[in-house]
mmCIF file of C-alpha atoms in Angstrom:
data_model
loop_
_atom_site.group_PDB
_atom_site.id
_atom_site.type_symbol
_atom_site.label_atom_id
_atom_site.label_comp_id
_atom_site.label_asym_id
_atom_site.label_seq_id
_atom_site.Cartn_x
_atom_site.Cartn_y
_atom_site.Cartn_z
ATOM 1 C CA MET A 123 21.843 -26.615 -14.816
ATOM 2 C CA ARG A 124 18.501 -28.371 -15.325
ATOM 3 C CA VAL A 125 15.906 -25.822 -16.461
ATOM 4 C CA GLY A 126 12.219 -26.589 -16.414
ATOM 5 C CA VAL A 127 10.031 -24.545 -18.815
ATOM 6 C CA ILE A 128 6.266 -24.378 -18.422
ATOM 7 C CA GLY A 129 5.113 -24.335 -22.061
ATOM 8 C CA GLY A 130 6.593 -26.043 -25.001
ATOM 9 C CA GLY A 131 5.907 -23.536 -27.777
ATOM 10 C CA GLN A 132 8.149 -21.385 -29.896
ATOM 11 C CA LEU A 133 9.461 -19.202 -27.042
ATOM 12 C CA GLY A 134 10.311 -22.262 -25.014
ATOM 13 C CA ARG A 135 12.155 -23.805 -28.050
ATOM 14 C CA MET A 136 14.099 -20.521 -28.638
ATOM 15 C CA LEU A 137 14.956 -20.335 -24.965
ATOM 16 C CA ALA A 138 16.370 -23.852 -25.128
ATOM 17 C CA TRP A 139 18.327 -22.916 -28.335
ATOM 18 C CA ALA A 140 20.080 -20.177 -26.228
ATOM 19 C CA GLY A 141 20.683 -22.397 -23.242
ATOM 20 C CA LEU A 142 21.924 -25.671 -24.778
ATOM 21 C CA PRO A 143 25.235 -24.234 -25.917
ATOM 22 C CA LEU A 144 25.845 -23.122 -22.352
ATOM 23 C CA GLY A 145 25.512 -26.710 -21.124
ATOM 24 C CA MET A 146 21.946 -26.417 -19.761
ATOM 25 C CA ASP A 147 19.556 -29.275 -19.803
ATOM 26 C CA PHE A 148 15.823 -28.559 -20.540
ATOM 27 C CA SER A 149 12.523 -30.115 -19.568
ATOM 28 C CA PHE A 150 9.120 -28.851 -20.691
ATOM 29 C CA ILE A 151 5.563 -29.432 -19.635
ATOM 30 C CA ASP A 152 2.845 -28.890 -22.196
ATOM 31 C CA PRO A 153 -0.540 -30.424 -22.960
ATOM 32 C CA SER A 154 0.396 -31.062 -26.620
ATOM 33 C CA PRO A 155 2.516 -34.158 -27.409
ATOM 34 C CA GLY A 156 3.630 -32.277 -30.547
ATOM 35 C CA ALA A 157 4.957 -29.277 -28.628
ATOM 36 C CA PRO A 158 7.902 -27.899 -30.731
ATOM 37 C CA ALA A 159 10.174 -27.383 -27.741
ATOM 38 C CA GLY A 160 9.957 -31.071 -26.941
ATOM 39 C CA GLU A 161 12.491 -31.871 -29.551
ATOM 40 C CA LEU A 162 15.113 -30.085 -27.469
ATOM 41 C CA GLY A 163 14.519 -31.722 -24.096
ATOM 42 C CA ARG A 164 12.314 -33.944 -21.909
ATOM 43 C CA LEU A 165 8.610 -33.322 -22.455
ATOM 44 C CA ILE A 166 5.924 -34.031 -19.915
ATOM 45 C CA VAL A 167 2.522 -34.081 -21.734
ATOM 46 C CA ALA A 168 -0.086 -32.838 -19.236
ATOM 47 C CA PRO A 169 -2.503 -29.903 -18.653
ATOM 48 C CA PHE A 170 -0.846 -26.933 -16.989
ATOM 49 C CA GLU A 171 -3.320 -27.177 -14.120
ATOM 50 C CA ASP A 172 -2.429 -30.860 -13.325
ATOM 51 C CA ARG A 173 -0.873 -30.377 -9.928
ATOM 52 C CA THR A 174 0.653 -33.911 -9.813
ATOM 53 C CA ALA A 175 2.294 -33.579 -13.187
ATOM 54 C CA MET A 176 3.582 -30.133 -12.400
ATOM 55 C CA PHE A 177 5.316 -31.353 -9.228
ATOM 56 C CA ASP A 178 6.719 -34.357 -11.027
ATOM 57 C CA PHE A 179 8.124 -31.958 -13.630
ATOM 58 C CA ALA A 180 9.554 -29.592 -10.956
ATOM 59 C CA GLN A 181 11.199 -32.382 -8.926
ATOM 60 C CA ASN A 182 13.509 -33.169 -11.856
ATOM 61 C CA VAL A 183 14.828 -29.682 -12.556
ATOM 62 C CA ASP A 184 16.922 -27.104 -10.677
ATOM 63 C CA VAL A 185 14.807 -24.119 -11.580
ATOM 64 C CA VAL A 186 11.382 -23.471 -13.094
ATOM 65 C CA THR A 187 10.401 -20.747 -15.537
ATOM 66 C CA TYR A 188 7.636 -20.211 -18.015
ATOM 67 C CA GLU A 189 7.172 -19.132 -21.625
ATOM 68 C CA PHE A 190 3.781 -17.475 -21.253
ATOM 69 C CA GLU A 191 1.595 -15.867 -18.597
ATOM 70 C CA ASN A 192 -1.609 -17.995 -18.536
ATOM 71 C CA VAL A 193 -0.326 -20.275 -15.818
ATOM 72 C CA SER A 194 -1.783 -20.623 -12.309
ATOM 73 C CA ALA A 195 0.106 -18.256 -10.029
ATOM 74 C CA PRO A 196 -1.259 -20.070 -6.917
ATOM 75 C CA LEU A 197 0.035 -23.375 -8.229
ATOM 76 C CA LEU A 198 3.409 -21.779 -9.009
ATOM 77 C CA ARG A 199 3.634 -20.528 -5.475
ATOM 78 C CA GLU A 200 3.250 -24.109 -4.300
ATOM 79 C CA VAL A 201 5.947 -25.210 -6.732
ATOM 80 C CA ALA A 202 8.196 -22.366 -5.468
ATOM 81 C CA ALA A 203 8.241 -24.042 -2.064
ATOM 82 C CA ALA A 204 10.108 -26.961 -3.579
ATOM 83 C CA ARG A 205 12.039 -25.368 -6.447
ATOM 84 C CA PRO A 206 13.098 -21.817 -7.405
ATOM 85 C CA VAL A 207 10.531 -20.258 -9.795
ATOM 86 C CA MET A 208 12.073 -17.429 -11.812
ATOM 87 C CA PRO A 209 10.582 -14.907 -12.509
ATOM 88 C CA SER A 210 8.608 -15.129 -9.295
ATOM 89 C CA PRO A 211 4.919 -16.155 -8.989
ATOM 90 C CA GLU A 212 4.347 -12.638 -7.464
ATOM 91 C CA VAL A 213 5.325 -10.794 -10.728
ATOM 92 C CA LEU A 214 3.415 -13.356 -12.806
ATOM 93 C CA GLU A 215 0.275 -12.696 -10.817
ATOM 94 C CA VAL A 216 0.510 -8.910 -11.449
ATOM 95 C CA SER A 217 1.086 -9.398 -15.187
ATOM 96 C CA GLN A 218 -1.964 -11.558 -15.451
ATOM 97 C CA ASP A 219 -4.373 -8.700 -14.402
ATOM 98 C CA ARG A 220 -4.340 -5.493 -16.553
ATOM 99 C CA LEU A 221 -5.670 -3.478 -13.513
ATOM 100 C CA SER A 222 -2.999 -4.727 -11.160
ATOM 101 C CA GLU A 223 -0.375 -4.165 -13.891
ATOM 102 C CA LYS A 224 -1.365 -0.565 -14.342
ATOM 103 C CA ARG A 225 -1.563 0.074 -10.574
ATOM 104 C CA LEU A 226 2.027 -1.212 -10.328
ATOM 105 C CA PHE A 227 3.137 1.167 -13.087
ATOM 106 C CA ARG A 228 1.481 4.093 -11.327
ATOM 107 C CA THR A 229 3.017 3.082 -7.965
ATOM 108 C CA LEU A 230 6.490 3.054 -9.626
ATOM 109 C CA GLY A 231 5.952 6.393 -11.370
ATOM 110 C CA ILE A 232 5.685 4.819 -14.771
ATOM 111 C CA PRO A 233 3.199 6.706 -17.076
ATOM 112 C CA THR A 234 0.303 4.623 -18.229
ATOM 113 C CA THR A 235 -3.108 5.092 -20.041
ATOM 114 C CA ARG A 236 -6.223 6.555 -18.437
ATOM 115 C CA HIS A 237 -8.125 3.578 -17.126
ATOM 116 C CA VAL A 238 -11.102 2.587 -14.964
ATOM 117 C CA ALA A 239 -12.103 -0.817 -13.581
ATOM 118 C CA LEU A 240 -15.714 -1.829 -14.416
ATOM 119 C CA ASP A 241 -17.870 -4.176 -12.433
ATOM 120 C CA CYS A 242 -21.358 -3.350 -13.791
ATOM 121 C CA GLU A 243 -22.775 -1.579 -16.804
ATOM 122 C CA GLU A 244 -24.294 1.170 -14.652
ATOM 123 C CA GLU A 245 -20.636 2.318 -14.134
ATOM 124 C CA LEU A 246 -20.050 2.948 -17.816
ATOM 125 C CA PRO A 247 -21.120 6.619 -18.007
ATOM 126 C CA THR A 248 -18.748 7.606 -15.224
ATOM 127 C CA ALA A 249 -15.972 5.437 -16.564
ATOM 128 C CA ILE A 250 -16.295 7.098 -20.018
ATOM 129 C CA GLU A 251 -16.164 10.529 -18.386
ATOM 130 C CA LYS A 252 -12.796 9.625 -16.880
ATOM 131 C CA THR A 253 -11.159 7.876 -19.854
ATOM 132 C CA GLY A 254 -12.759 9.825 -22.610
ATOM 133 C CA LEU A 255 -13.631 8.461 -26.046
ATOM 134 C CA PRO A 256 -12.513 6.685 -28.128
ATOM 135 C CA ALA A 257 -11.534 4.000 -25.632
ATOM 136 C CA ILE A 258 -10.934 0.225 -25.476
ATOM 137 C CA LEU A 259 -12.934 -2.127 -23.289
ATOM 138 C CA LYS A 260 -10.787 -5.072 -22.187
ATOM 139 C CA THR A 261 -10.921 -8.101 -20.038
ATOM 140 C CA ARG A 262 -8.584 -7.771 -17.116
ATOM 141 C CA ARG A 263 -7.355 -11.362 -17.457
ATOM 142 C CA LEU A 264 -6.534 -13.883 -20.228
ATOM 143 C CA GLY A 265 -6.118 -11.255 -22.961
ATOM 144 C CA TYR A 266 -3.403 -11.614 -25.553
ATOM 145 C CA ASP A 267 -2.742 -11.069 -29.287
ATOM 146 C CA GLY A 268 -5.638 -8.633 -29.405
ATOM 147 C CA ARG A 269 -8.223 -10.952 -27.814
ATOM 148 C CA GLY A 270 -10.514 -9.866 -24.999
ATOM 149 C CA GLN A 271 -10.789 -6.230 -26.157
ATOM 150 C CA VAL A 272 -13.293 -4.195 -28.063
ATOM 151 C CA PRO A 273 -12.883 -0.604 -29.385
ATOM 152 C CA VAL A 274 -15.426 1.891 -28.122
ATOM 153 C CA TYR A 275 -16.322 5.079 -30.003
ATOM 154 C CA GLU A 276 -19.656 6.027 -28.352
ATOM 155 C CA TYR A 277 -21.807 5.020 -25.397
ATOM 156 C CA GLY A 278 -23.756 2.514 -27.500
ATOM 157 C CA ASP A 279 -20.474 0.768 -28.400
ATOM 158 C CA ALA A 280 -19.468 0.657 -24.765
ATOM 159 C CA LEU A 281 -22.814 -0.915 -23.704
ATOM 160 C CA THR A 282 -22.631 -3.542 -26.460
ATOM 161 C CA ALA A 283 -18.941 -4.310 -25.669
ATOM 162 C CA PHE A 284 -19.719 -4.591 -21.942
ATOM 163 C CA ARG A 285 -22.486 -7.075 -22.565
ATOM 164 C CA THR A 286 -20.214 -9.033 -24.905
ATOM 165 C CA LEU A 287 -17.367 -9.293 -22.487
ATOM 166 C CA ALA A 288 -19.224 -9.309 -19.124
ATOM 167 C CA GLY A 289 -18.857 -12.567 -17.266
ATOM 168 C CA ARG A 290 -15.314 -13.137 -18.280
ATOM 169 C CA THR A 291 -12.987 -14.139 -15.477
ATOM 170 C CA GLY A 292 -11.530 -11.207 -13.565
ATOM 171 C CA GLY A 293 -13.700 -8.353 -14.556
ATOM 172 C CA LEU A 294 -13.180 -5.581 -17.117
ATOM 173 C CA ILE A 295 -11.164 -2.397 -17.569
ATOM 174 C CA LEU A 296 -11.808 0.589 -19.815
ATOM 175 C CA GLU A 297 -8.788 2.272 -21.188
ATOM 176 C CA GLY A 298 -8.599 5.634 -22.950
ATOM 177 C CA ARG A 299 -7.302 5.213 -26.424
ATOM 178 C CA VAL A 300 -3.770 6.544 -27.024
ATOM 179 C CA VAL A 301 -2.890 8.379 -30.215
ATOM 180 C CA PHE A 302 0.674 7.289 -30.599
ATOM 181 C CA GLU A 303 3.432 7.633 -33.200
ATOM 182 C CA ARG A 304 4.879 4.208 -32.668
ATOM 183 C CA GLU A 305 5.186 1.226 -30.310
ATOM 184 C CA ILE A 306 8.497 0.141 -28.779
ATOM 185 C CA SER A 307 9.516 -2.532 -26.356
ATOM 186 C CA ILE A 308 12.557 -3.200 -24.294
ATOM 187 C CA VAL A 309 13.909 -6.563 -23.112
ATOM 188 C CA ALA A 310 15.900 -6.625 -19.981
ATOM 189 C CA CYS A 311 17.666 -9.466 -18.003
ATOM 190 C CA ARG A 312 18.549 -9.459 -14.282
ATOM 191 C CA ASP A 313 20.470 -12.118 -12.408
ATOM 192 C CA GLN A 314 20.445 -13.271 -8.809
ATOM 193 C CA GLY A 315 23.189 -10.843 -7.915
ATOM 194 C CA GLY A 316 21.201 -7.849 -9.234
ATOM 195 C CA ALA A 317 23.215 -7.291 -12.411
ATOM 196 C CA VAL A 318 21.042 -5.918 -15.239
ATOM 197 C CA VAL A 319 21.535 -6.004 -18.973
ATOM 198 C CA PHE A 320 19.338 -4.286 -21.562
ATOM 199 C CA TYR A 321 18.804 -5.167 -25.171
ATOM 200 C CA PRO A 322 18.316 -2.181 -27.357
ATOM 201 C CA PRO A 323 14.594 -1.399 -27.717
ATOM 202 C CA GLY A 324 12.908 -2.322 -30.902
ATOM 203 C CA GLU A 325 10.080 -0.615 -32.804
ATOM 204 C CA ASN A 326 7.131 -3.012 -33.187
ATOM 205 C CA VAL A 327 4.506 -3.263 -35.912
ATOM 206 C CA HIS A 328 1.234 -5.070 -35.023
ATOM 207 C CA GLN A 329 -1.546 -6.311 -37.297
ATOM 208 C CA ASP A 330 -4.797 -7.326 -35.749
ATOM 209 C CA GLY A 331 -3.208 -7.283 -32.289
ATOM 210 C CA ILE A 332 -0.389 -9.652 -33.270
ATOM 211 C CA LEU A 333 3.236 -8.665 -33.476
ATOM 212 C CA ARG A 334 4.338 -8.969 -37.056
ATOM 213 C CA SER A 335 7.811 -7.308 -37.142
ATOM 214 C CA SER A 336 10.350 -5.559 -34.889
ATOM 215 C CA TYR A 337 12.989 -3.148 -35.977
ATOM 216 C CA ALA A 338 16.015 -2.741 -33.731
ATOM 217 C CA PRO A 339 17.691 -0.762 -32.518
ATOM 218 C CA PHE A 340 15.193 2.018 -31.985
ATOM 219 C CA ARG A 341 16.867 5.442 -32.530
ATOM 220 C CA GLY A 342 15.904 7.805 -29.821
ATOM 221 C CA GLU A 343 18.461 8.155 -27.012
ATOM 222 C CA ALA A 344 16.280 10.044 -24.578
ATOM 223 C CA LEU A 345 13.370 7.564 -24.924
ATOM 224 C CA VAL A 346 15.792 4.587 -24.661
ATOM 225 C CA GLN A 347 17.090 5.913 -21.291
ATOM 226 C CA HIS A 348 13.452 6.333 -20.092
ATOM 227 C CA ALA A 349 12.573 2.805 -21.232
ATOM 228 C CA GLN A 350 15.675 1.422 -19.333
ATOM 229 C CA ASP A 351 14.788 3.391 -16.227
ATOM 230 C CA TYR A 352 11.212 2.152 -16.164
ATOM 231 C CA ALA A 353 12.141 -1.402 -16.734
ATOM 232 C CA LEU A 354 14.733 -1.154 -13.983
ATOM 233 C CA ARG A 355 12.128 0.114 -11.519
ATOM 234 C CA ILE A 356 10.088 -3.049 -12.193
ATOM 235 C CA LEU A 357 13.129 -5.265 -11.888
ATOM 236 C CA GLU A 358 14.244 -3.863 -8.510
ATOM 237 C CA HIS A 359 10.697 -3.666 -7.122
ATOM 238 C CA PHE A 360 10.338 -7.492 -7.435
ATOM 239 C CA ASP A 361 14.068 -8.323 -6.853
ATOM 240 C CA TYR A 362 13.461 -9.861 -10.294
ATOM 241 C CA VAL A 363 15.532 -12.812 -11.726
ATOM 242 C CA GLY A 364 14.967 -13.643 -15.431
ATOM 243 C CA VAL A 365 13.944 -11.851 -18.616
ATOM 244 C CA LEU A 366 11.394 -9.024 -18.624
ATOM 245 C CA ALA A 367 9.868 -7.249 -21.637
ATOM 246 C CA VAL A 368 7.987 -3.940 -21.305
ATOM 247 C CA GLU A 369 5.957 -2.479 -24.155
ATOM 248 C CA PHE A 370 5.460 1.251 -24.525
ATOM 249 C CA PHE A 371 3.512 3.624 -26.753
ATOM 250 C CA VAL A 372 5.448 6.712 -27.929
ATOM 251 C CA ALA A 373 3.095 9.689 -27.799
ATOM 252 C CA ASP A 374 4.042 13.338 -27.998
ATOM 253 C CA GLY A 375 7.678 12.479 -27.457
ATOM 254 C CA ALA A 376 7.079 10.603 -24.263
ATOM 255 C CA LEU A 377 6.639 6.942 -23.181
ATOM 256 C CA ILE A 378 3.315 5.478 -21.967
ATOM 257 C CA ALA A 379 3.599 1.903 -20.549
ATOM 258 C CA ASN A 380 1.167 -0.553 -22.231
ATOM 259 C CA GLU A 381 2.002 -3.897 -20.640
ATOM 260 C CA MET A 382 4.850 -6.102 -19.422
ATOM 261 C CA ALA A 383 5.693 -9.699 -19.969
ATOM 262 C CA PRO A 384 7.761 -11.599 -17.361
ATOM 263 C CA ARG A 385 9.377 -13.954 -19.855
ATOM 264 C CA VAL A 386 11.251 -14.171 -23.119
ATOM 265 C CA HIS A 387 9.396 -12.127 -25.698
ATOM 266 C CA ASN A 388 8.490 -12.127 -29.420
ATOM 267 C CA SER A 389 9.933 -8.604 -29.840
ATOM 268 C CA GLY A 390 13.333 -10.045 -28.784
ATOM 269 C CA HIS A 391 13.541 -12.726 -31.524
ATOM 270 C CA TRP A 392 16.019 -10.565 -33.514
ATOM 271 C CA SER A 393 18.545 -10.954 -30.625
ATOM 272 C CA ILE A 394 19.122 -14.644 -31.539
ATOM 273 C CA GLU A 395 20.992 -13.804 -34.690
ATOM 274 C CA ALA A 396 22.125 -10.344 -33.835
ATOM 275 C CA SER A 397 23.804 -11.241 -30.528
ATOM 276 C CA ILE A 398 26.958 -13.223 -29.623
#
């Protein structure tokens, strides 16, 4: 099978490491000529928004996937008309917007944080009443590794944060801050036939919004079952094909969904050496 990966970074490289022994052939598209995954397959050097390059890339593979979320979902829908894109552009689009993601969680009965969408600063007082303080003001789109978010402890903080982040693409969302004991994530895989496999959840440690270490397996049988159930709801909702990671806060003995990633995930790095 010829696999095309959008993105040539560390996750794409590790994905190829896993696939090459299975006889898979890999191609990558990335704007950097030094993309590390390029050593393991064909590399097209082009911006991700270059439609011509993207279609040239897709025409030479059997299936297209991606190693990160900041890819144009509309462009991938066009690509999907010519080649299978897995996971689908639909799940990618939801994961790109924090508000859409939380609405999905709520629809599927998955607990999430208190949150309110914000379009103007006049909405701040009402939003704060709904979420409480402290809270975190976030961009709805293009936020990762702690970027695009500002902690809020009082109204003055919220106003300053709003004026700092206002104008970012996609609007803002205010989330009530969760007092949690730990963070965990689960990585799941679903194939075209609907078969699902879960990796044991790991407990994650972040510094400055960046994942620094994961400890697996997480010991907590009841919470593991809940994590699997919640991940399965997402997989079945989208008729999902591929790898999915879901991050949770553990608070008062229960899970609160933080976010999902429709791709291979940093918290699953341990599985390379730990799995056969």
